Coordinates of C-alpha atoms in Angstrom, one line a residue:
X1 CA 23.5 4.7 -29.0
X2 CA 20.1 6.6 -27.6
X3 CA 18.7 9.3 -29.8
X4 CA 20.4 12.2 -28.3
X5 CA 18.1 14.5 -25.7
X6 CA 20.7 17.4 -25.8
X7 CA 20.4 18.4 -29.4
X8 CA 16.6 16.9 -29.7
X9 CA 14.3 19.5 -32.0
X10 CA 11.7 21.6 -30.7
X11 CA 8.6 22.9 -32.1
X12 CA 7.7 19.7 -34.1
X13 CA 5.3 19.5 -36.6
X14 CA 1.4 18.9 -36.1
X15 CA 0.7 15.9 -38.4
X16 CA -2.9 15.6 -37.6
X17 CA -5.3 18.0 -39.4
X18 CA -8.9 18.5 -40.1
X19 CA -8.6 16.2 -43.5
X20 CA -6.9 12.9 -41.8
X21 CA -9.0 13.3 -37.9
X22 CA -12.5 14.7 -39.2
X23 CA -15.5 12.0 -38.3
X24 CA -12.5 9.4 -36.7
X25 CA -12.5 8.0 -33.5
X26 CA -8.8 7.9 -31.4
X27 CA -8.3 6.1 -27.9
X28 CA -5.9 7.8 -25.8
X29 CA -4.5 6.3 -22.6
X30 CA -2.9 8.2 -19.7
X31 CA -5.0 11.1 -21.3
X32 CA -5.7 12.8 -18.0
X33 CA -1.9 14.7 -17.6
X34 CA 0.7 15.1 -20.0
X35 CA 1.6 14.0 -23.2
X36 CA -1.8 12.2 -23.3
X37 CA -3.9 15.0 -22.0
X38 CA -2.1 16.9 -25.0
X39 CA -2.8 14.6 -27.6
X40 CA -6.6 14.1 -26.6
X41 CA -7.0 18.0 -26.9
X42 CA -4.9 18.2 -30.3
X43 CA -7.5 15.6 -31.8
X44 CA -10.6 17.2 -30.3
X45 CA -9.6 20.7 -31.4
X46 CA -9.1 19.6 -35.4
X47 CA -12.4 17.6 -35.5
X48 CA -12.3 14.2 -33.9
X49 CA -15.7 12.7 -33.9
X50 CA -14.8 11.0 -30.7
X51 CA -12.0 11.0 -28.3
X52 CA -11.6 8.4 -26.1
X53 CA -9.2 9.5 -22.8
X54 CA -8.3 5.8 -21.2
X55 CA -7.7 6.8 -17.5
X56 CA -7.2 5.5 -13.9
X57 CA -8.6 8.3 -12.1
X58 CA -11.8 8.7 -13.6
X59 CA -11.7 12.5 -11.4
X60 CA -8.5 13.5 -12.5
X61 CA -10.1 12.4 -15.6
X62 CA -13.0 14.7 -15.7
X63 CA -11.0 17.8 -14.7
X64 CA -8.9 17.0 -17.7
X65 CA -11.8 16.7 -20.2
X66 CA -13.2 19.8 -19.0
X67 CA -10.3 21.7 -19.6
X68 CA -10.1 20.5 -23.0
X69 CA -13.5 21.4 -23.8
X70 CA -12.8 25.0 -22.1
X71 CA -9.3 25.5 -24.4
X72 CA -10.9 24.1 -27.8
X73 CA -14.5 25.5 -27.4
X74 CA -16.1 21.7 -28.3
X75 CA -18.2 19.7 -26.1
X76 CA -19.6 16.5 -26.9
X77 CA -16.3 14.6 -28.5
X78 CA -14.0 13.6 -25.2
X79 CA -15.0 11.4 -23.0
X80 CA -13.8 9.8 -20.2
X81 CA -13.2 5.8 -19.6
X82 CA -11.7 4.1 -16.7
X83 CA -8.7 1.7 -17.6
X84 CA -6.4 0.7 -14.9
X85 CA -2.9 -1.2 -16.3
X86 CA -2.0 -2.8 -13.3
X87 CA -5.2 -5.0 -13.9
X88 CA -6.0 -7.1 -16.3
X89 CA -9.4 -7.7 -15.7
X90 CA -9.8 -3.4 -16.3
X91 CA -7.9 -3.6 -19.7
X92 CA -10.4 -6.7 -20.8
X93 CA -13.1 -4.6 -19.4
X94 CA -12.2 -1.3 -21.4
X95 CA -11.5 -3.3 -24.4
X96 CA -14.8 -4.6 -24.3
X97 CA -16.5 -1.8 -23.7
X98 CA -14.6 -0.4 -26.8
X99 CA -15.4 -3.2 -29.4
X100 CA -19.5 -2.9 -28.3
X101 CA -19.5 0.9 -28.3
X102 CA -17.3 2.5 -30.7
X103 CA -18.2 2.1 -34.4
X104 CA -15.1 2.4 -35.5
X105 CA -11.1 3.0 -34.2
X106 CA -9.0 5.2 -36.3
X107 CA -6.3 4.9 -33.5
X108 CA -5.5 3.4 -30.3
X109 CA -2.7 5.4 -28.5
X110 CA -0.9 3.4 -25.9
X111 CA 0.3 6.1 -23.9
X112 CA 0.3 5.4 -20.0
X113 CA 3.2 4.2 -18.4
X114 CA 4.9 4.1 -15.3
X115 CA 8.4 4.6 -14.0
X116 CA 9.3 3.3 -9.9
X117 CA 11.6 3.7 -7.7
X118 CA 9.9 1.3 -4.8
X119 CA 9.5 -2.5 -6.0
X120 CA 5.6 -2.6 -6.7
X121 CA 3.7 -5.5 -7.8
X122 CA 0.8 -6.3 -10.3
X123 CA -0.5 -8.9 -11.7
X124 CA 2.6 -11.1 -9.9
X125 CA 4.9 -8.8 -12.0
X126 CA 7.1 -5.8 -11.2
X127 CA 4.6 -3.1 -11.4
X128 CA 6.6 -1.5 -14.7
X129 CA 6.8 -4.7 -16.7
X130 CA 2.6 -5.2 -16.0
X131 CA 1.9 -1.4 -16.9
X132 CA 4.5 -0.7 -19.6
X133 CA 4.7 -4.4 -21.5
X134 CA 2.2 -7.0 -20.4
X135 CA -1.3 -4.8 -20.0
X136 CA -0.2 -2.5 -23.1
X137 CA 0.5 -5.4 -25.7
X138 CA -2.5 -7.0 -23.9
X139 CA -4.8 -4.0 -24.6
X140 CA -3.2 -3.8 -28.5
X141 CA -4.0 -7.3 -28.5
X142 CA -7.6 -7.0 -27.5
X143 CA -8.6 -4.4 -29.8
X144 CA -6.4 -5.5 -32.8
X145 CA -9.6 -7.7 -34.5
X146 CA -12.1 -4.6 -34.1
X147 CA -9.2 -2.4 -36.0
X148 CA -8.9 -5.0 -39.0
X149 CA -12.6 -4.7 -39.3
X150 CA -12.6 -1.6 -39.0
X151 CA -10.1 -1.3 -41.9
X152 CA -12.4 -3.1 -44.0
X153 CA -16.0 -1.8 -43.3
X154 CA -14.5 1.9 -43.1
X155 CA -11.4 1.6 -45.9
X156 CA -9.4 3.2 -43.6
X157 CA -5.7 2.4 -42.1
X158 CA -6.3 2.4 -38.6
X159 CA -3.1 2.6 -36.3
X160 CA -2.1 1.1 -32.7
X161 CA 1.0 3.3 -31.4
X162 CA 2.7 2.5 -28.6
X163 CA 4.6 5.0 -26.7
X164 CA 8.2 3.9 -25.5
X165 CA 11.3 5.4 -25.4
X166 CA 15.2 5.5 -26.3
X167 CA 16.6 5.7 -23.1
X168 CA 16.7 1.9 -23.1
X169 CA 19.4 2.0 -25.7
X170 CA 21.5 3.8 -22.9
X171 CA 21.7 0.3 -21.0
X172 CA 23.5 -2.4 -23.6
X173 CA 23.9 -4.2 -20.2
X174 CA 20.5 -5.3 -20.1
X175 CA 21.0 -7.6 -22.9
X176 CA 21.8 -10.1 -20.6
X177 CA 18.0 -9.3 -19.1
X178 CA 16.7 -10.2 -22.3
X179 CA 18.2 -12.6 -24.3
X180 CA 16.8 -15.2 -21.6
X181 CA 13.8 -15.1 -19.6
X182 CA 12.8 -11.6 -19.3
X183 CA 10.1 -11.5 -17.2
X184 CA 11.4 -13.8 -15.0
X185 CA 14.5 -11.4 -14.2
X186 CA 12.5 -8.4 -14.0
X187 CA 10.5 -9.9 -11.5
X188 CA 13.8 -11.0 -9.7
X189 CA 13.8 -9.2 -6.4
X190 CA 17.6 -8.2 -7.0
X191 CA 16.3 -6.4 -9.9
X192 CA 17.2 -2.8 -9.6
X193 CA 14.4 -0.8 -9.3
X194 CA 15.0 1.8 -11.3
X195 CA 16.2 -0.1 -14.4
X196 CA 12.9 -1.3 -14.6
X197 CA 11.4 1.6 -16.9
X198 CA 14.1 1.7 -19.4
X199 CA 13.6 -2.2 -19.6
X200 CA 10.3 -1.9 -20.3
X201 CA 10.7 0.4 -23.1
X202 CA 12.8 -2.0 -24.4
X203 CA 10.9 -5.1 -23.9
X204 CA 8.3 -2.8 -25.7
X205 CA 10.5 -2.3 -28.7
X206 CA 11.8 -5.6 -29.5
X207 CA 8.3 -7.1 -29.1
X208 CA 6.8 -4.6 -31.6
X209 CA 9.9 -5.4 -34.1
X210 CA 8.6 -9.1 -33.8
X211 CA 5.0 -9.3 -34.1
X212 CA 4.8 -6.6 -36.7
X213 CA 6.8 -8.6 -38.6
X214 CA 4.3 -11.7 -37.9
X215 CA 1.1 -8.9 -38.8
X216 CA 2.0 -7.0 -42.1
X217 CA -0.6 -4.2 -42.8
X218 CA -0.8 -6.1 -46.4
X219 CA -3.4 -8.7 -44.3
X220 CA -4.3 -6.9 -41.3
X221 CA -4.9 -3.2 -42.8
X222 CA -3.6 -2.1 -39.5
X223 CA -0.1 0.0 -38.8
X224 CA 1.6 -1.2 -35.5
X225 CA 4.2 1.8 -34.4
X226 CA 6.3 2.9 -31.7
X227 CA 6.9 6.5 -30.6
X228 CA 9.9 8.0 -28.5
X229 CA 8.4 11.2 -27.3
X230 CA 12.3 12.4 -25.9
X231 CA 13.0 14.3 -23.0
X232 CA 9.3 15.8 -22.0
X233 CA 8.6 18.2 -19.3
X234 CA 5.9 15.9 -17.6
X235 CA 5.4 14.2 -13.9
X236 CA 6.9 10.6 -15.2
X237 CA 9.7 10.9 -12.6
X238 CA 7.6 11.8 -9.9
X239 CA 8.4 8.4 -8.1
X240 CA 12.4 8.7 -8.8
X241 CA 14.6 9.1 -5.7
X242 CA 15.2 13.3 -4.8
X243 CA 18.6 13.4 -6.2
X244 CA 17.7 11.3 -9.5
X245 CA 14.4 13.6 -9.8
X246 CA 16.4 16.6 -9.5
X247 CA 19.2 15.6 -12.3
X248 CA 15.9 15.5 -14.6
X249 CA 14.4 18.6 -13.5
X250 CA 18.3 20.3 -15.0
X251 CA 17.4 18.1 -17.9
X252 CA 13.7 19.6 -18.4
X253 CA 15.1 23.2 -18.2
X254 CA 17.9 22.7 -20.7
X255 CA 16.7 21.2 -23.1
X256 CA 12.9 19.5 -22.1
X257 CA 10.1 19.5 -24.6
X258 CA 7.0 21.0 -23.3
X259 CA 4.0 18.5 -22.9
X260 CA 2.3 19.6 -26.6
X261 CA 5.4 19.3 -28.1
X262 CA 5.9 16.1 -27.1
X263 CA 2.5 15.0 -28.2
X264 CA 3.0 15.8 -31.5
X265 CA 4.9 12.9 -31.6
X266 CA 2.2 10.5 -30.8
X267 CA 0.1 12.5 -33.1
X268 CA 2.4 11.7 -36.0
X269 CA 2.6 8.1 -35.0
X270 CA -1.1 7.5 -35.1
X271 CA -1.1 8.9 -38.5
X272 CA 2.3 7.9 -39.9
X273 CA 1.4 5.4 -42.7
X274 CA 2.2 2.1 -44.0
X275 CA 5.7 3.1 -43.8
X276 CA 5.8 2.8 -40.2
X277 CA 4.9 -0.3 -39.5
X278 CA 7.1 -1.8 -37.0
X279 CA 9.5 1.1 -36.6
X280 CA 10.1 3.3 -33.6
X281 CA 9.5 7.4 -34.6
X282 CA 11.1 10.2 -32.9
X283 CA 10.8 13.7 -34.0
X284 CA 8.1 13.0 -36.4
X285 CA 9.9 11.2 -38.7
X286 CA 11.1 7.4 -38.5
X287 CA 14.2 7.0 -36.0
X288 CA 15.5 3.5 -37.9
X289 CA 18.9 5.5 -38.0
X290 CA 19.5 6.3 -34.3
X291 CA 18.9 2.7 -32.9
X292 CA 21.9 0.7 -31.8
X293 CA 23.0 -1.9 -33.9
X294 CA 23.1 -4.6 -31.5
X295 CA 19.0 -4.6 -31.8
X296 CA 18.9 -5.9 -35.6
X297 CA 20.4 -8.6 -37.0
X298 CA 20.2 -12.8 -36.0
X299 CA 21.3 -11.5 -32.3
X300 CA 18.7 -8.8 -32.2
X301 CA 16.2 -11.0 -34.0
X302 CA 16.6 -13.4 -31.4
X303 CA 15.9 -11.0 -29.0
X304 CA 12.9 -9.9 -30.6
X305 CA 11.2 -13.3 -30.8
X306 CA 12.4 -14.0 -27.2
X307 CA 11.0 -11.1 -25.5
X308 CA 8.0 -11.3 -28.0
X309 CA 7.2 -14.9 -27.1
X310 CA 7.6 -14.4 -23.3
X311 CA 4.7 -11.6 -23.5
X312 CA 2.7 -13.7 -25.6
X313 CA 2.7 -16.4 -23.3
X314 CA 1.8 -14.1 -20.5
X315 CA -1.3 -12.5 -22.4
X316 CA -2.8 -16.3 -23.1
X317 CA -2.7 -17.4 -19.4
X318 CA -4.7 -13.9 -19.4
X319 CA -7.1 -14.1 -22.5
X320 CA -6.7 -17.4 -24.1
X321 CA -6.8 -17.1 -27.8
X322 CA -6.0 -13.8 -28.3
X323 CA -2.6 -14.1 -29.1
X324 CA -3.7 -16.7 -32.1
X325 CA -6.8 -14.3 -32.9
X326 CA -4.3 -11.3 -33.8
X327 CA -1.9 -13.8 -36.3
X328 CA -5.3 -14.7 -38.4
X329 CA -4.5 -13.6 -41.7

């Protein structure tokens, strides 16, 4: 079962506000279009000390911040930082640059993604599984130990939300993909394009359900999320095949969310609470209902540590010891 895009809500709530943003500091990536571009704007406009927009294209970038700044009226509080996913050595870089610059992180929203329909690689990988899984949990990795501190020296709950998605609960098929060596198959050249992206996002999800278990917010003071945004009017499909790209584009009209209406949803994620931690949102509110069954219990738990374990492995041939830095209680 996949939360269902035909009757999804519109006009969501706006969960951040001048009282929880006001003198914090939020890291957006994929900030320069879209859902991220919206979000950045949302925390600029109610009082955001410091925006952060993570981008590729450090142009497309500035165009974006300087549309912000003409639509809330504020200068001074987005700015714009170079982070490419499809290289590891620019996620360590922006991470760095982070942990020596920014006094403190209220939230770091993993928002970037990609979705193929040519077989790109990164990294060795399939160019989804590098972007989407391996350089997100390696960023949320990264920045994890500035976030605990951050927690302590501020008293505040800082969040890391990452931004997947349900349609991988459309594809009980892949279960096969993940219950064994999940990397591995994805990088498989018979590996269907295409299935790549809703793999991903499920990689995503059972990893988070693992490690947050590992990282309770009772040690860490930190809130580990994941956000389905639904069915958004945004360029994500822009490298799907013309007839796939056209059966969304009937989708968008019917019943797409705009772009800010989707962001609200990361919004509420990077503010959600204690509660949250570990659980995929969707419409502002926690989705625990709407997930298929067959991702909880011993056989989803087994997935979880499987798929978990696999990234981890990954991220320590990248950046040893930062797997073992973020389970320090």
């Amino acid at each position: 079962m996949s939360i269902d895009v035909a009757t999804q809500r519109r006009g969501l709530p706006l969960h951040v506000t001048l009282e929880n943003c006001s003198g914090g500091t939020f890291i957006v990536t994929g900030a320069n279009t879209g859902l991220g571009l919206e979000a950045a704007k949302h925390l600029v406009a109610v009082g955001a000390a410091k925006v952060i927009m993570g981008v590729r294209n450090l142009e497309a970038g500035e165009t974006a911040k300087a549309g912000i700044e003409s639509a809330t009226g504020k200068t001074g509080v987005a700015q714009v930082w170079k982070i490419d996913l499809s290289s590891y050595d620019s996620v360590k870089a922006f991470a760095k640059k982070a942990i020596a610059e920014l006094d403190r992180v209220d939230a770091l929203i993993e928002n970037a993604a990609v979705a193929m329909s040519e077989r790109v690689l990164a990294e060795g990988h399939a160019l989804p599984i590098t972007v989407n899984v391996l350089s997100t949990f390696l960023l949320a990795a990264l920045m994890l130990p500035k976030l605990r501190d951050d927690a302590k020296k501020f008293d505040i709950l800082p969040h890391i939300t990452i931004v997947s998605s349900s349609v991988s609960f459309g594809y009980e098929e892949q279960w096969n993909l993940i219950k064994d060596d999940p990397i591995a198959k994805a990088d498989d050249e018979s590996m269907v394009t295409l299935m790549l992206y809703p793999l991903s996002k499920l990689m995503e999800i059972l990893a988070v359900k693992h490690i947050a278990s590992q990282i309770p917010v009772s040690s860490t003071g930190v809130v580990l999320n994941l956000v389905c945004p639904g069915l958004c009017i945004t360029d994500l499909s822009r490298n799907a095949p013309p007839a796939f790209k056209e059966q969304i584009a009937i989708q968008h009209r019917q019943v797409g969310r705009t772009a800010e209406d989707g962001s609200r949803t990361l919004l509420h994620g990077a503010v959600a609470g204690k509660k949250s931690h570990g659980c995929l949102l969707a419409a502002c509110e926690i989705a625990t209902q709407q997930q298929p069954s067959w991702l909880e219990g011993d056989k989803g738990q087994h997935a979880q540590k499987r798929v978990w374990d696999d990234i981890a492995k990954e991220l320590e041939s990248v950046e040893p010891g930062c797997v073992s830095e973020i389970l320090q209680q």
